[in-house]
Tab-separated table of C-alpha atoms in Angstrom:
chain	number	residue	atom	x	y	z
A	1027	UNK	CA	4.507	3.871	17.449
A	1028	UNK	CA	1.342	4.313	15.865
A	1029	UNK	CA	1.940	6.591	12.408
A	1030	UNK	CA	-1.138	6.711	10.308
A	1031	UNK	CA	-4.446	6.418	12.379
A	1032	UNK	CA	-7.654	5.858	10.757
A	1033	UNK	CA	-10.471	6.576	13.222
A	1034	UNK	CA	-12.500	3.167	12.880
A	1035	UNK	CA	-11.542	-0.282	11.870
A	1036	UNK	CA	-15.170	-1.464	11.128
A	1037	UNK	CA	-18.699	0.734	9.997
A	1038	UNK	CA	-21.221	-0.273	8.855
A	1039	UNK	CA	-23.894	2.538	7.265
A	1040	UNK	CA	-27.191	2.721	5.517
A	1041	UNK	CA	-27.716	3.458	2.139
A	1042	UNK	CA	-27.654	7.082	1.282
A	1043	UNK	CA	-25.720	8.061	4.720
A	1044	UNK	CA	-23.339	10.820	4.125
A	1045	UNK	CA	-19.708	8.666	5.491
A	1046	UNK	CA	-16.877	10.495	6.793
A	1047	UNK	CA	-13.660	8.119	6.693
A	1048	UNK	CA	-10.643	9.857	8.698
A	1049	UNK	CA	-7.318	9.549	8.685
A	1050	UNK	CA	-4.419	11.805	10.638
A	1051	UNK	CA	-0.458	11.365	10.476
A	1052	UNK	CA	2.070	12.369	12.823
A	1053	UNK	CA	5.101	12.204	10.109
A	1054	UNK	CA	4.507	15.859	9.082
A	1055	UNK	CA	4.042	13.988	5.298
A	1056	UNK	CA	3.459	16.189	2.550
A	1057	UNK	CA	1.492	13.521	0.541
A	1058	UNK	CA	-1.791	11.530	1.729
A	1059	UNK	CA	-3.396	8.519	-0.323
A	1060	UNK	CA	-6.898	6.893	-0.008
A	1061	UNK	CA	-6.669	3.742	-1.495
A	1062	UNK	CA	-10.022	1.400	-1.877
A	1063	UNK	CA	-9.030	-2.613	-1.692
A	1064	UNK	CA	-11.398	-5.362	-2.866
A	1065	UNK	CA	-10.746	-9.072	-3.613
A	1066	UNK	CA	-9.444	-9.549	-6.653
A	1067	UNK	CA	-9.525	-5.727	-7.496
A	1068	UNK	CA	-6.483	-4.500	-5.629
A	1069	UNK	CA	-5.351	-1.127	-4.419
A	1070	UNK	CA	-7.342	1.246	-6.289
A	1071	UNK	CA	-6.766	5.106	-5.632
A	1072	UNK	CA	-9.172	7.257	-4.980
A	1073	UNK	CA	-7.834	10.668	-4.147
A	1074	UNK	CA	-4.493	11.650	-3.297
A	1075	UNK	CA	-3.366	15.249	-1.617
A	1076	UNK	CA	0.361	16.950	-2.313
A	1077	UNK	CA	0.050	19.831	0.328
A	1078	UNK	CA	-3.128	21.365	2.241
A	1079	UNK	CA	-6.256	21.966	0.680
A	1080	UNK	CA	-4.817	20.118	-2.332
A	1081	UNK	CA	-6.581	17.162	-4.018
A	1082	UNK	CA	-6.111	15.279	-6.946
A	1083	UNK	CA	-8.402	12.663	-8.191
A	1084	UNK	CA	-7.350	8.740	-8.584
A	1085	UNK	CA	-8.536	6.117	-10.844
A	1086	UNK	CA	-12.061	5.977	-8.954
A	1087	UNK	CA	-13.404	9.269	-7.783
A	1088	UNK	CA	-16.613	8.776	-8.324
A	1089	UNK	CA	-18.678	8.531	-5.409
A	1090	UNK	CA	-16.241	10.279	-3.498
A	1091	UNK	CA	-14.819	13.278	-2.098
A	1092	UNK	CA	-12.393	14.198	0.252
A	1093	UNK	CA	-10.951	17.191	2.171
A	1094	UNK	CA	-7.259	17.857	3.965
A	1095	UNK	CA	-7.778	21.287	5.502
A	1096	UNK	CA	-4.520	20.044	7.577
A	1097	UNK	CA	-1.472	18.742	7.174
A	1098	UNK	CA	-1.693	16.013	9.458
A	1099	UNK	CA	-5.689	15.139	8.269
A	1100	UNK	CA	-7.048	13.727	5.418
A	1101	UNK	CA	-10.738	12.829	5.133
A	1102	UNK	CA	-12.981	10.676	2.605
A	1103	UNK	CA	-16.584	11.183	2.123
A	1104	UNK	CA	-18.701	9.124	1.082
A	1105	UNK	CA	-21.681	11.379	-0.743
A	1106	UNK	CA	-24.492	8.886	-0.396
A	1107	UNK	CA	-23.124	5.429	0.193
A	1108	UNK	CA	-24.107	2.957	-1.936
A	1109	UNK	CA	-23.907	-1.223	-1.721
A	1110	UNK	CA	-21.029	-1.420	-4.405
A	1111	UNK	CA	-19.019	1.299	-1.590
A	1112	UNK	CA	-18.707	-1.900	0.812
A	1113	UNK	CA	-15.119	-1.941	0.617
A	1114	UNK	CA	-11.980	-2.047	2.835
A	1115	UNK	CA	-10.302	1.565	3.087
A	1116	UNK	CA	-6.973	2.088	3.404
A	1117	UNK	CA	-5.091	5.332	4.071
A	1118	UNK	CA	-1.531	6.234	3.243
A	1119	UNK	CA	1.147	8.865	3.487
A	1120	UNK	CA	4.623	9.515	2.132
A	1121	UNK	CA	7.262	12.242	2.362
A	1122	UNK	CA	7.498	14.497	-0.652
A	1123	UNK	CA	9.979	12.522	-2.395
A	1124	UNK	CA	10.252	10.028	0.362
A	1125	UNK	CA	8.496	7.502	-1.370
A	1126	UNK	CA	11.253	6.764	-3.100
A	1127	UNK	CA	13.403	5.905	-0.309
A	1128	UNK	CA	10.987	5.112	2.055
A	1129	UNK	CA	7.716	3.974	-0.060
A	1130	UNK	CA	3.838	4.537	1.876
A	1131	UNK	CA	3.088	4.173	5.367
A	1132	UNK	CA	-0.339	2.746	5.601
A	1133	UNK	CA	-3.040	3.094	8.230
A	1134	UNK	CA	-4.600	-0.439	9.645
A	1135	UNK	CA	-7.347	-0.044	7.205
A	1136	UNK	CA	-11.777	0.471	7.386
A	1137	UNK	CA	-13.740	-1.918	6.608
A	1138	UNK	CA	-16.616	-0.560	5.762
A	1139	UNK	CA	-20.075	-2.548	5.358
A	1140	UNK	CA	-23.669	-0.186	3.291
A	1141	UNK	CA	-26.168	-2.360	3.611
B	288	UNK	CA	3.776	-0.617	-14.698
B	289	UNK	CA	5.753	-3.724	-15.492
B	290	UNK	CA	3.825	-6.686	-14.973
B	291	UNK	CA	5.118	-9.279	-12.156
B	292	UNK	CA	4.469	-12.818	-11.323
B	293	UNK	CA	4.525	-14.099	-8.130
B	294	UNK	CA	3.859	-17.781	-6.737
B	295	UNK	CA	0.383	-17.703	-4.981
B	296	UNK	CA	1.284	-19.476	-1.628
B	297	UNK	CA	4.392	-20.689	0.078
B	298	UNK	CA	5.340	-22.110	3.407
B	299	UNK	CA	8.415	-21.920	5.577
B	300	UNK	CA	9.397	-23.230	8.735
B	301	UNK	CA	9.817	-21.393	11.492
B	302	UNK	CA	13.505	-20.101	11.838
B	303	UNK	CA	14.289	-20.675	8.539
B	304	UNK	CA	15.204	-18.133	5.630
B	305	UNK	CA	12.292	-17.641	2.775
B	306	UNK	CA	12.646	-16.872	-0.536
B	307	UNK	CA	10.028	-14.957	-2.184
B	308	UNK	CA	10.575	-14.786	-5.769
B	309	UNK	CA	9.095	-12.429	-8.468
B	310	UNK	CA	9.203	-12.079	-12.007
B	311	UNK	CA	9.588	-8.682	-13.827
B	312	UNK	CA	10.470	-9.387	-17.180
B	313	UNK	CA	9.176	-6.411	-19.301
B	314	UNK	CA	10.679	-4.172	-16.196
B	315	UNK	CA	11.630	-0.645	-17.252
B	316	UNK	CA	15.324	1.178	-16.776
B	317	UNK	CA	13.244	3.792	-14.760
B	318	UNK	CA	11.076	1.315	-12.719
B	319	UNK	CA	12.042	0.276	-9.224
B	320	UNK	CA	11.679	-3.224	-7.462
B	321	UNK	CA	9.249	-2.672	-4.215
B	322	UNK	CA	7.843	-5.059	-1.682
B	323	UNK	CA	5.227	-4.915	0.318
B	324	UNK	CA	3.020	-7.218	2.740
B	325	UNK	CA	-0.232	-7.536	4.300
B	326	UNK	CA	-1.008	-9.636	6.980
B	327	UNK	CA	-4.808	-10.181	7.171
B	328	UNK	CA	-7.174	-7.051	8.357
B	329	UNK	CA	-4.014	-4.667	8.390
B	330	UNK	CA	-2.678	-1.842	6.014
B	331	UNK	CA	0.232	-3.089	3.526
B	332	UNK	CA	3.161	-2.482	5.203
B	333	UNK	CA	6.476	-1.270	3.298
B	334	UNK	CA	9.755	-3.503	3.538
B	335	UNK	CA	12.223	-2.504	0.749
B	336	UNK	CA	13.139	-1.792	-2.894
B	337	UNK	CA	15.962	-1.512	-5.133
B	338	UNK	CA	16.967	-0.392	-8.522
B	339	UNK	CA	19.848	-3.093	-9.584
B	340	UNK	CA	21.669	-3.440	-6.558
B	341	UNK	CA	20.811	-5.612	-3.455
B	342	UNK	CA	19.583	-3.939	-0.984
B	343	UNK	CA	19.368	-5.127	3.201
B	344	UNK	CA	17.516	-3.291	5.554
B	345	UNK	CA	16.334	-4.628	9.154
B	346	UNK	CA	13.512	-6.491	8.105
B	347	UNK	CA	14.351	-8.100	4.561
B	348	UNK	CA	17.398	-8.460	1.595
B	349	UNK	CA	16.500	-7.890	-1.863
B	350	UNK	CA	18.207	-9.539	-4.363
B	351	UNK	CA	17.756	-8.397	-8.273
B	352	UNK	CA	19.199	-10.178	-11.214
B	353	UNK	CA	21.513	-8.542	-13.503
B	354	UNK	CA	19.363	-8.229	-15.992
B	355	UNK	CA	16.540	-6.725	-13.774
B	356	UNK	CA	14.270	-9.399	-14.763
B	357	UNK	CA	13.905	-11.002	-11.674
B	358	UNK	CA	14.083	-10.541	-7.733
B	359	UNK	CA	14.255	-12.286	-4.649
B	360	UNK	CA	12.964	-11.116	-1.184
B	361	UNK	CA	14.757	-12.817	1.363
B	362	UNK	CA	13.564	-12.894	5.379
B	363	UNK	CA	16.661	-14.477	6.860
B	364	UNK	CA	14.879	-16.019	9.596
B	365	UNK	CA	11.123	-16.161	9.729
B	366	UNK	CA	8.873	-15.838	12.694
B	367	UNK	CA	5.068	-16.719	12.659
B	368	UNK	CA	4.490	-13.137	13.151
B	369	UNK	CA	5.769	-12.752	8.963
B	370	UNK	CA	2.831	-15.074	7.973
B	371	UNK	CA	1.285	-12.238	5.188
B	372	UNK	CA	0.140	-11.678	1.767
B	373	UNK	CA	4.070	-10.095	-0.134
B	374	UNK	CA	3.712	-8.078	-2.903
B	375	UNK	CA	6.748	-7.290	-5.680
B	376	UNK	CA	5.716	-3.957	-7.211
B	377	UNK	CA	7.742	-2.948	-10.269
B	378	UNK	CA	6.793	1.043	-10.506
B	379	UNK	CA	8.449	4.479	-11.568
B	380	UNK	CA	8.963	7.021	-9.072
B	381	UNK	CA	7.104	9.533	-11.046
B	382	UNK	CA	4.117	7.274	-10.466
B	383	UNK	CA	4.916	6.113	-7.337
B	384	UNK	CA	4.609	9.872	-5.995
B	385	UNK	CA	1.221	10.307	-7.588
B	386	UNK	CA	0.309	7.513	-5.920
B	387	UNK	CA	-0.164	4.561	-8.701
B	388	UNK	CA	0.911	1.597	-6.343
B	389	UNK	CA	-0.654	-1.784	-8.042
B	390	UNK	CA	-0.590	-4.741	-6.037
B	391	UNK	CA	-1.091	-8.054	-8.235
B	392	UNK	CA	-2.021	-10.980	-6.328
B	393	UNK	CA	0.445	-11.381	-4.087
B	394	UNK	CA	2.105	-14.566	-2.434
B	395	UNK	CA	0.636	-15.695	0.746
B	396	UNK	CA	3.605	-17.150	2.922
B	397	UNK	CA	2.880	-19.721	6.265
B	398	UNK	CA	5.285	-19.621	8.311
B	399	UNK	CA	5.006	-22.842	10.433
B	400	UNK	CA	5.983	-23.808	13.638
C-alpha cells in the first residue's frame, strides 16, 4: 500500500559528497514536493515540480537542486553537502488540484546525517 | 497563512474519543482548516479538512465553529497506534498547490493503555 517511496530512511555522507535523495510515486500525481524538516524549523520547501521536467524553487533552494525527468520520479541533490544539510527529508505528492480534496501524501522521510 | 494555536501535549485513554483543539482566529474566508500528524520517524500523514462545515471521513471528524475561529479534530476512539505529533493548518488552496504547507508546533497526543 506503499504510495510515495523514498529510497533510504537513513545516510549519512561526507562533506562535499554530491547526495542524490530519491523519491518515486505510483499515484500518477502531477505535483511532487521536497520538503526539509528540522526541530523547531518546520516543513520548509525546497523545490516543488507541476509536470515533467518542471521545477519551481521553494523557500530554501539554496544548496539544492533537483530533477523529475518522470512522472513518477522526483530527485534532490545535494551539490556539495554541507553540516547545516543534516536534516530530515521528506517527499510529497498531490493530484493537480487534489490537494484540495485530498491534501499531500508523504513519503516515510530521510534522515540524512554530513558529518 | 493564518496563524493557529494548538496545546503542546495531551493524553487520552485508550478507547476513548480525543479532542484536539486549534485556534484560528485571524483565519481567512479563502483559507481551509487541515490536519495532519506525524508519528515519530514517519512522513506527516493527511487526515482531513474543511471549509465551515464538519467534515467525517474514516479516520477523524472535524468540527469548525461558526465563526471559523476555531476547530476541533475528533478521533472517536483512539488506539495506541494514533499516539503522533497533529497539526491544524489554516492555508489557501492557491498556496496549498504551490506547496506552502506550514506546520506550527503541533500537539503531541499519548494515547494510553
Amino acid at each position: 500500500d506503499v504510495k510515495v517511496t523514498q529510497s533510504s530512511r537513513y545516510l549519512v555522507k561526507r562533506t562535499g559528497e554530491k547526495v542524490f535523495l530519491e523519491c518515486v510515486q505510483d499515484m500518477d500525481h502531477e505535483n511532487m514536493f521536497w520538503y526539509r524538516q528540522d526541530p523547531g524549523l518546520g516543513l520548509r520547501l525546497i523545490y516543488f515540480s507541476y509536470d515533467v521536467k518542471m521545477k519551481e524553487k521553494g523557500d530554501i533552494p539554496e544548496g539544492y537542486s533537483v530533477s523529475r525527468e518522470k512522472k513518477e520520479r522526483f530527485s534532490l541533490i545535494l551539490e556539495s553537502a554541507s553540516t547545516n544539510q543534516t536534516s530530515m527529508y521528506l517527499c510529497a505528492s498531490s493530484s493537480g488540484q487534489g490537494a484540495r480534496h485530498y491534501g499531500y501524501t508523504f513519503g516515510s522521510g530521510t534522515r540524512l546525517t554530513v558529518v | 497563512d493564518a496563524k493557529t494555536t494548538q496545546p503542546p501535549s495531551m493524553d487520552c485513554a485508550e478507547g476513548r474519543a480525543a479532542n484536539l483543539p486549534c485556534n484560528h482566529s485571524t483565519i481567512s474566508g479563502n483559507e481551509y482548516v487541515y490536519w495532519y500528524r506525524q508519528i515519530h520517524s514517519q512522513g506527516p500523514q493527511y487526515i482531513i479538512h474543511g471549509l465551515k462545515n464538519n467534515e467525517t471521513n474514516e479516520m477523524a471528524s472535524l468540527i469548525i465553529t461558526e465563526d471559523r475561529k476555531s476547530s476541533t479534530l475528533i478521533l472517536p476512539h483512539a488506539t495506541l497506534r494514533d499516539t503522533a505529533v497533529y497539526y491544524c493548518i489554516v492555508s489557501s488552496l492557491i498556496r496549498l498547490e504551490v506547496g506552502k504547507l506550514i506546520f506550527g508546533q503541533g500537539t503531541e497526543l499519548s494515547v494510553k493503555p
